[in-house]
CSV table of C-alpha atoms in Angstrom, one decimal:
chain,number,residue,atom,x,y,z
A,1,MET,CA,0.0,0.0,0.0
A,2,SER,CA,2.8,2.4,1.0
A,3,THR,CA,4.8,1.5,-2.2
A,4,ILE,CA,1.7,2.4,-4.3
A,5,LEU,CA,1.3,5.7,-2.4
A,6,ARG,CA,5.0,6.6,-3.0
A,7,LEU,CA,4.8,5.7,-6.7
A,8,GLY,CA,1.6,7.8,-6.9
A,9,LEU,CA,3.4,10.7,-5.2
A,10,ILE,CA,6.2,10.4,-7.7
A,11,TRP,CA,3.7,10.3,-10.6
A,12,VAL,CA,2.0,13.4,-9.3
A,13,PHE,CA,5.3,15.3,-9.0
A,14,SER,CA,6.5,14.1,-12.4
A,15,SER,CA,3.2,15.4,-13.9
A,16,LEU,CA,3.7,18.7,-12.1
A,17,ILE,CA,7.3,19.2,-13.2
A,18,VAL,CA,7.2,20.2,-16.8
A,19,ASP,CA,10.1,22.8,-17.0
A,20,ILE,CA,12.9,24.2,-14.9
A,21,GLN,CA,10.6,26.9,-13.4
A,22,SER,CA,8.2,24.3,-12.0
A,23,LEU,CA,11.1,22.3,-10.6
A,24,ALA,CA,12.4,25.3,-8.9
A,25,ILE,CA,9.0,26.3,-7.5
A,26,LEU,CA,8.4,22.8,-6.2
A,27,SER,CA,11.8,22.7,-4.5
A,28,ALA,CA,11.3,26.1,-3.0
A,29,VAL,CA,7.8,25.3,-1.8
A,30,SER,CA,9.1,22.1,-0.2
A,31,TYR,CA,11.9,24.0,1.6
A,32,VAL,CA,9.4,26.5,2.9
A,33,ILE,CA,6.9,23.9,4.1
A,34,LEU,CA,9.6,21.7,5.7
A,35,GLY,CA,11.2,24.8,7.3
A,36,MET,CA,7.8,25.7,8.9
A,37,LEU,CA,7.3,22.1,10.0
A,38,SER,CA,10.8,21.9,11.6
A,39,VAL,CA,10.0,24.9,13.7
A,40,ILE,CA,6.9,23.2,15.1
A,41,ILE,CA,8.9,20.1,15.8
A,42,PHE,CA,11.6,22.1,17.5
A,43,ARG,CA,9.0,23.8,19.8
A,44,TYR,CA,7.6,20.4,20.7
A,45,GLU,CA,11.1,19.0,21.5
A,46,TYR,CA,11.9,22.1,23.6
A,47,LYS,CA,8.7,21.7,25.5
A,48,GLN,CA,9.6,18.1,26.2
A,49,LEU,CA,13.0,19.2,27.6
A,50,ALA,CA,11.3,21.9,29.7
A,51,ARG,CA,9.0,19.2,31.1
A,52,ILE,CA,12.0,17.1,32.1
A,53,ARG,CA,13.5,20.1,33.9
B,1,MET,CA,34.1,-17.7,34.8
B,2,SER,CA,35.0,-14.4,36.3
B,3,ILE,CA,35.8,-13.0,32.9
B,4,VAL,CA,32.3,-13.9,31.7
B,5,ARG,CA,30.8,-12.3,34.7
B,6,THR,CA,32.9,-9.1,34.2
B,7,ILE,CA,31.8,-8.9,30.5
B,8,LYS,CA,28.1,-9.3,31.7
B,9,VAL,CA,28.5,-6.5,34.3
B,10,VAL,CA,30.3,-4.2,31.8
B,11,PHE,CA,27.7,-5.0,29.1
B,12,SER,CA,24.8,-4.4,31.4
B,13,SER,CA,26.2,-0.9,32.3
B,14,ILE,CA,26.9,0.1,28.7
B,15,LYS,CA,23.6,-1.4,27.3
B,16,PRO,CA,21.5,1.8,27.8
B,17,ILE,CA,24.2,4.0,26.2
B,18,ILE,CA,24.3,1.6,23.1
B,19,LEU,CA,20.5,1.7,22.9
B,20,ALA,CA,20.5,5.5,23.1
B,21,PHE,CA,23.1,5.6,20.3
B,22,PHE,CA,20.8,3.4,18.2
B,23,TYR,CA,17.8,5.6,19.0
B,24,VAL,CA,19.6,8.7,17.8
B,25,GLY,CA,21.4,6.9,14.9
B,26,ILE,CA,18.4,5.3,13.3
B,27,PHE,CA,16.7,8.7,12.8
B,28,ALA,CA,20.0,10.3,11.6
B,29,SER,CA,20.7,7.6,9.0
B,30,GLY,CA,17.0,7.5,8.0
B,31,SER,CA,17.0,11.2,7.2
B,32,SER,CA,20.1,10.8,5.0
B,33,LEU,CA,18.4,7.9,3.2
B,34,VAL,CA,15.3,9.9,2.5
B,35,ASN,CA,17.4,12.9,1.4
B,36,GLY,CA,19.4,10.8,-1.0
B,37,ILE,CA,16.3,9.1,-2.5
B,38,CYS,CA,14.5,12.5,-3.0
B,39,LEU,CA,17.6,14.0,-4.7
B,40,SER,CA,17.9,11.1,-7.1
B,41,ILE,CA,14.2,11.3,-7.9
B,42,LEU,CA,14.4,15.1,-8.5
B,43,SER,CA,17.5,14.5,-10.7
B,44,GLY,CA,15.6,11.9,-12.7
B,45,LEU,CA,12.6,14.2,-13.1
B,46,SER,CA,14.9,17.0,-14.3
B,47,ALA,CA,16.5,14.7,-16.8
B,48,LYS,CA,13.0,13.9,-18.1
B,49,ILE,CA,12.5,17.5,-19.1
B,50,SER,CA,15.8,17.8,-21.0
B,51,PRO,CA,19.5,16.9,-20.6
B,52,ASP,CA,20.3,20.7,-20.4
B,53,THR,CA,17.9,21.0,-17.4
B,54,LEU,CA,19.7,18.2,-15.6
B,55,ALA,CA,23.1,19.9,-16.3
B,56,ALA,CA,21.7,23.2,-15.0
B,57,TYR,CA,20.1,21.5,-11.9
B,58,SER,CA,23.4,19.8,-11.2
B,59,VAL,CA,25.4,23.0,-11.4
B,60,VAL,CA,23.0,24.8,-8.9
B,61,MET,CA,23.0,21.7,-6.6
B,62,ARG,CA,26.8,22.1,-6.2
B,63,ILE,CA,26.3,25.8,-5.3
B,64,GLU,CA,23.7,24.6,-2.7
B,65,VAL,CA,26.2,22.3,-1.2
B,66,ILE,CA,28.4,25.3,-0.4
B,67,PHE,CA,25.4,26.8,1.5
B,68,MET,CA,25.1,23.4,3.3
B,69,LEU,CA,28.7,23.7,4.4
B,70,LEU,CA,28.1,27.2,5.7
B,71,ILE,CA,24.9,26.0,7.5
B,72,SER,CA,26.6,23.0,9.1
B,73,GLY,CA,29.6,25.1,10.1
B,74,ILE,CA,27.3,27.4,12.1
B,75,GLY,CA,25.0,24.5,13.1
B,76,VAL,CA,27.8,22.5,14.7
B,77,SER,CA,28.7,25.5,17.0
B,78,ILE,CA,25.0,26.0,17.9
B,79,VAL,CA,24.6,22.3,18.8
B,80,THR,CA,27.8,22.4,20.9
B,81,GLY,CA,26.5,25.6,22.7
B,82,THR,CA,23.1,24.0,23.3
B,83,ALA,CA,24.5,20.8,24.6
B,84,SER,CA,26.9,22.5,26.9
B,85,SER,CA,24.1,24.7,28.2
B,86,ILE,CA,22.0,21.6,28.9
B,87,GLY,CA,25.1,20.1,30.7
B,88,LYS,CA,25.2,23.2,32.9
B,89,LYS,CA,21.4,22.8,33.5
B,90,ASP,CA,21.0,26.4,32.2
B,91,PHE,CA,17.8,25.8,30.3
B,92,ASP,CA,17.2,29.5,29.5
B,93,ALA,CA,20.6,29.6,27.8
B,94,VAL,CA,19.5,26.6,25.6
B,95,TRP,CA,16.6,28.7,24.3
B,96,ARG,CA,18.8,31.8,23.9
B,97,VAL,CA,21.6,30.0,22.0
B,98,SER,CA,19.1,28.1,19.8
B,99,ILE,CA,17.1,31.2,18.8
B,100,VAL,CA,20.1,33.6,18.4
B,101,GLY,CA,22.0,30.9,16.4
B,102,VAL,CA,19.1,29.9,14.1
B,103,LEU,CA,18.2,33.5,13.4
B,104,PHE,CA,21.8,34.6,12.8
B,105,ALA,CA,22.5,31.6,10.4
B,106,THR,CA,19.2,32.2,8.6
B,107,ILE,CA,20.0,35.9,8.0
B,108,VAL,CA,23.6,35.1,6.9
B,109,VAL,CA,22.4,32.4,4.5
B,110,GLY,CA,19.6,34.6,3.2
B,111,PHE,CA,22.0,37.5,2.5
B,112,THR,CA,24.6,35.2,0.9
B,113,GLY,CA,21.9,33.6,-1.2
B,114,TYR,CA,20.8,37.1,-2.4
B,115,LEU,CA,24.4,38.0,-3.2
B,116,VAL,CA,24.8,34.8,-5.2
B,117,VAL,CA,21.6,35.4,-7.2
B,118,THR,CA,22.4,39.0,-8.0
B,119,ASN,CA,25.9,38.0,-9.2
B,120,SER,CA,24.8,34.6,-10.7
B,121,HIS,CA,25.7,35.7,-14.3
B,122,TRP,CA,29.3,36.5,-13.3
B,123,LEU,CA,29.5,33.5,-11.0
B,124,LEU,CA,28.4,31.0,-13.6
B,125,LYS,CA,30.7,32.6,-16.2
B,126,VAL,CA,33.7,32.1,-13.8
B,127,ILE,CA,33.0,28.4,-13.5
B,128,SER,CA,32.7,28.3,-17.3
B,129,VAL,CA,29.1,27.0,-17.7
B,130,PRO,CA,28.0,26.8,-21.3
B,131,GLU,CA,25.6,29.7,-22.3
B,132,ASN,CA,22.5,27.7,-22.9
B,133,ILE,CA,22.8,25.9,-19.5
B,134,GLN,CA,23.7,29.2,-17.8
B,135,ALA,CA,20.4,30.7,-18.8
B,136,ILE,CA,18.5,27.7,-17.3
B,137,SER,CA,20.7,27.8,-14.1
B,138,GLU,CA,20.0,31.5,-13.7
B,139,ARG,CA,16.3,31.1,-13.9
B,140,TYR,CA,16.4,28.2,-11.4
B,141,LEU,CA,18.6,30.2,-9.0
B,142,SER,CA,16.3,33.3,-9.3
B,143,ILE,CA,13.4,31.2,-8.0
B,144,ILE,CA,15.1,28.9,-5.5
B,145,CYS,CA,17.1,31.7,-3.8
B,146,TRP,CA,14.0,32.9,-1.9
B,147,SER,CA,13.8,29.5,-0.1
B,148,TYR,CA,17.4,29.5,1.1
B,149,PRO,CA,16.7,31.0,4.5
B,150,PHE,CA,14.0,28.3,5.0
B,151,MET,CA,16.6,25.7,3.9
B,152,ALA,CA,19.0,27.1,6.6
B,153,LEU,CA,16.1,27.0,9.1
B,154,LEU,CA,15.3,23.5,8.2
B,155,PHE,CA,18.8,22.1,8.5
B,156,LEU,CA,19.7,24.0,11.7
B,157,VAL,CA,16.5,22.9,13.4
B,158,TYR,CA,17.3,19.4,12.2
B,159,LEU,CA,20.7,19.5,13.9
B,160,LEU,CA,19.2,21.1,17.0
B,161,VAL,CA,16.4,18.6,17.4
B,162,LYS,CA,18.9,15.8,17.0
B,163,ALA,CA,20.8,17.3,20.0
B,164,LEU,CA,17.6,18.0,22.0
B,165,ALA,CA,16.0,14.6,21.3
B,166,GLY,CA,19.1,12.7,22.0
B,167,LEU,CA,19.7,14.6,25.2
B,168,ASN,CA,16.1,14.1,26.3
B,169,TYR,CA,16.7,10.4,26.0
B,170,PHE,CA,19.9,10.6,28.1
B,171,LEU,CA,18.6,12.8,30.8
């Protein structure tokens, strides 16, 4: 099931990427989303540390 | 008999440390695996557009590696500062070091990225990229440069969370 999902995701991305501009936009958007997500994870980890304190 | 007993005692004392190493190591190696697979998929997709696109993408990826070195250089010092603050039980300093370090590195990488993009024509000419590939590289760089501060944020937080999560487990 997960393999099918991954293959599906690759298929979606390959249909989205048609030129260098779309590749750049996709990479940039993924960096922005992952950057935001990482801040949320950092806050969670810091709260865990504060709880141990 | 006594040697076996000594080994058992030593192993029982180091077992939690080895388990903690595994706990931290599995996630660290897993992230490298995912990163490698994603990069190869993106290279494959860019090759599907045209061979010139793959060449341009590869040139810009090497420039991104320089940013990674800059980020990891700052990141290692932030992780050391954070870990030593946790060792001193100074938890306010942990927050201070993390925030100041991450913001400083994000601003430095953002500014350097801006400089690279504004001088990309000259920079790509210096490394003697062919003209048709240079045009594609410049277009890619002009879009991706705005996400470089987020890339710095992502990798620094990745390093910090590795330190914090590992230390949480040890504490």
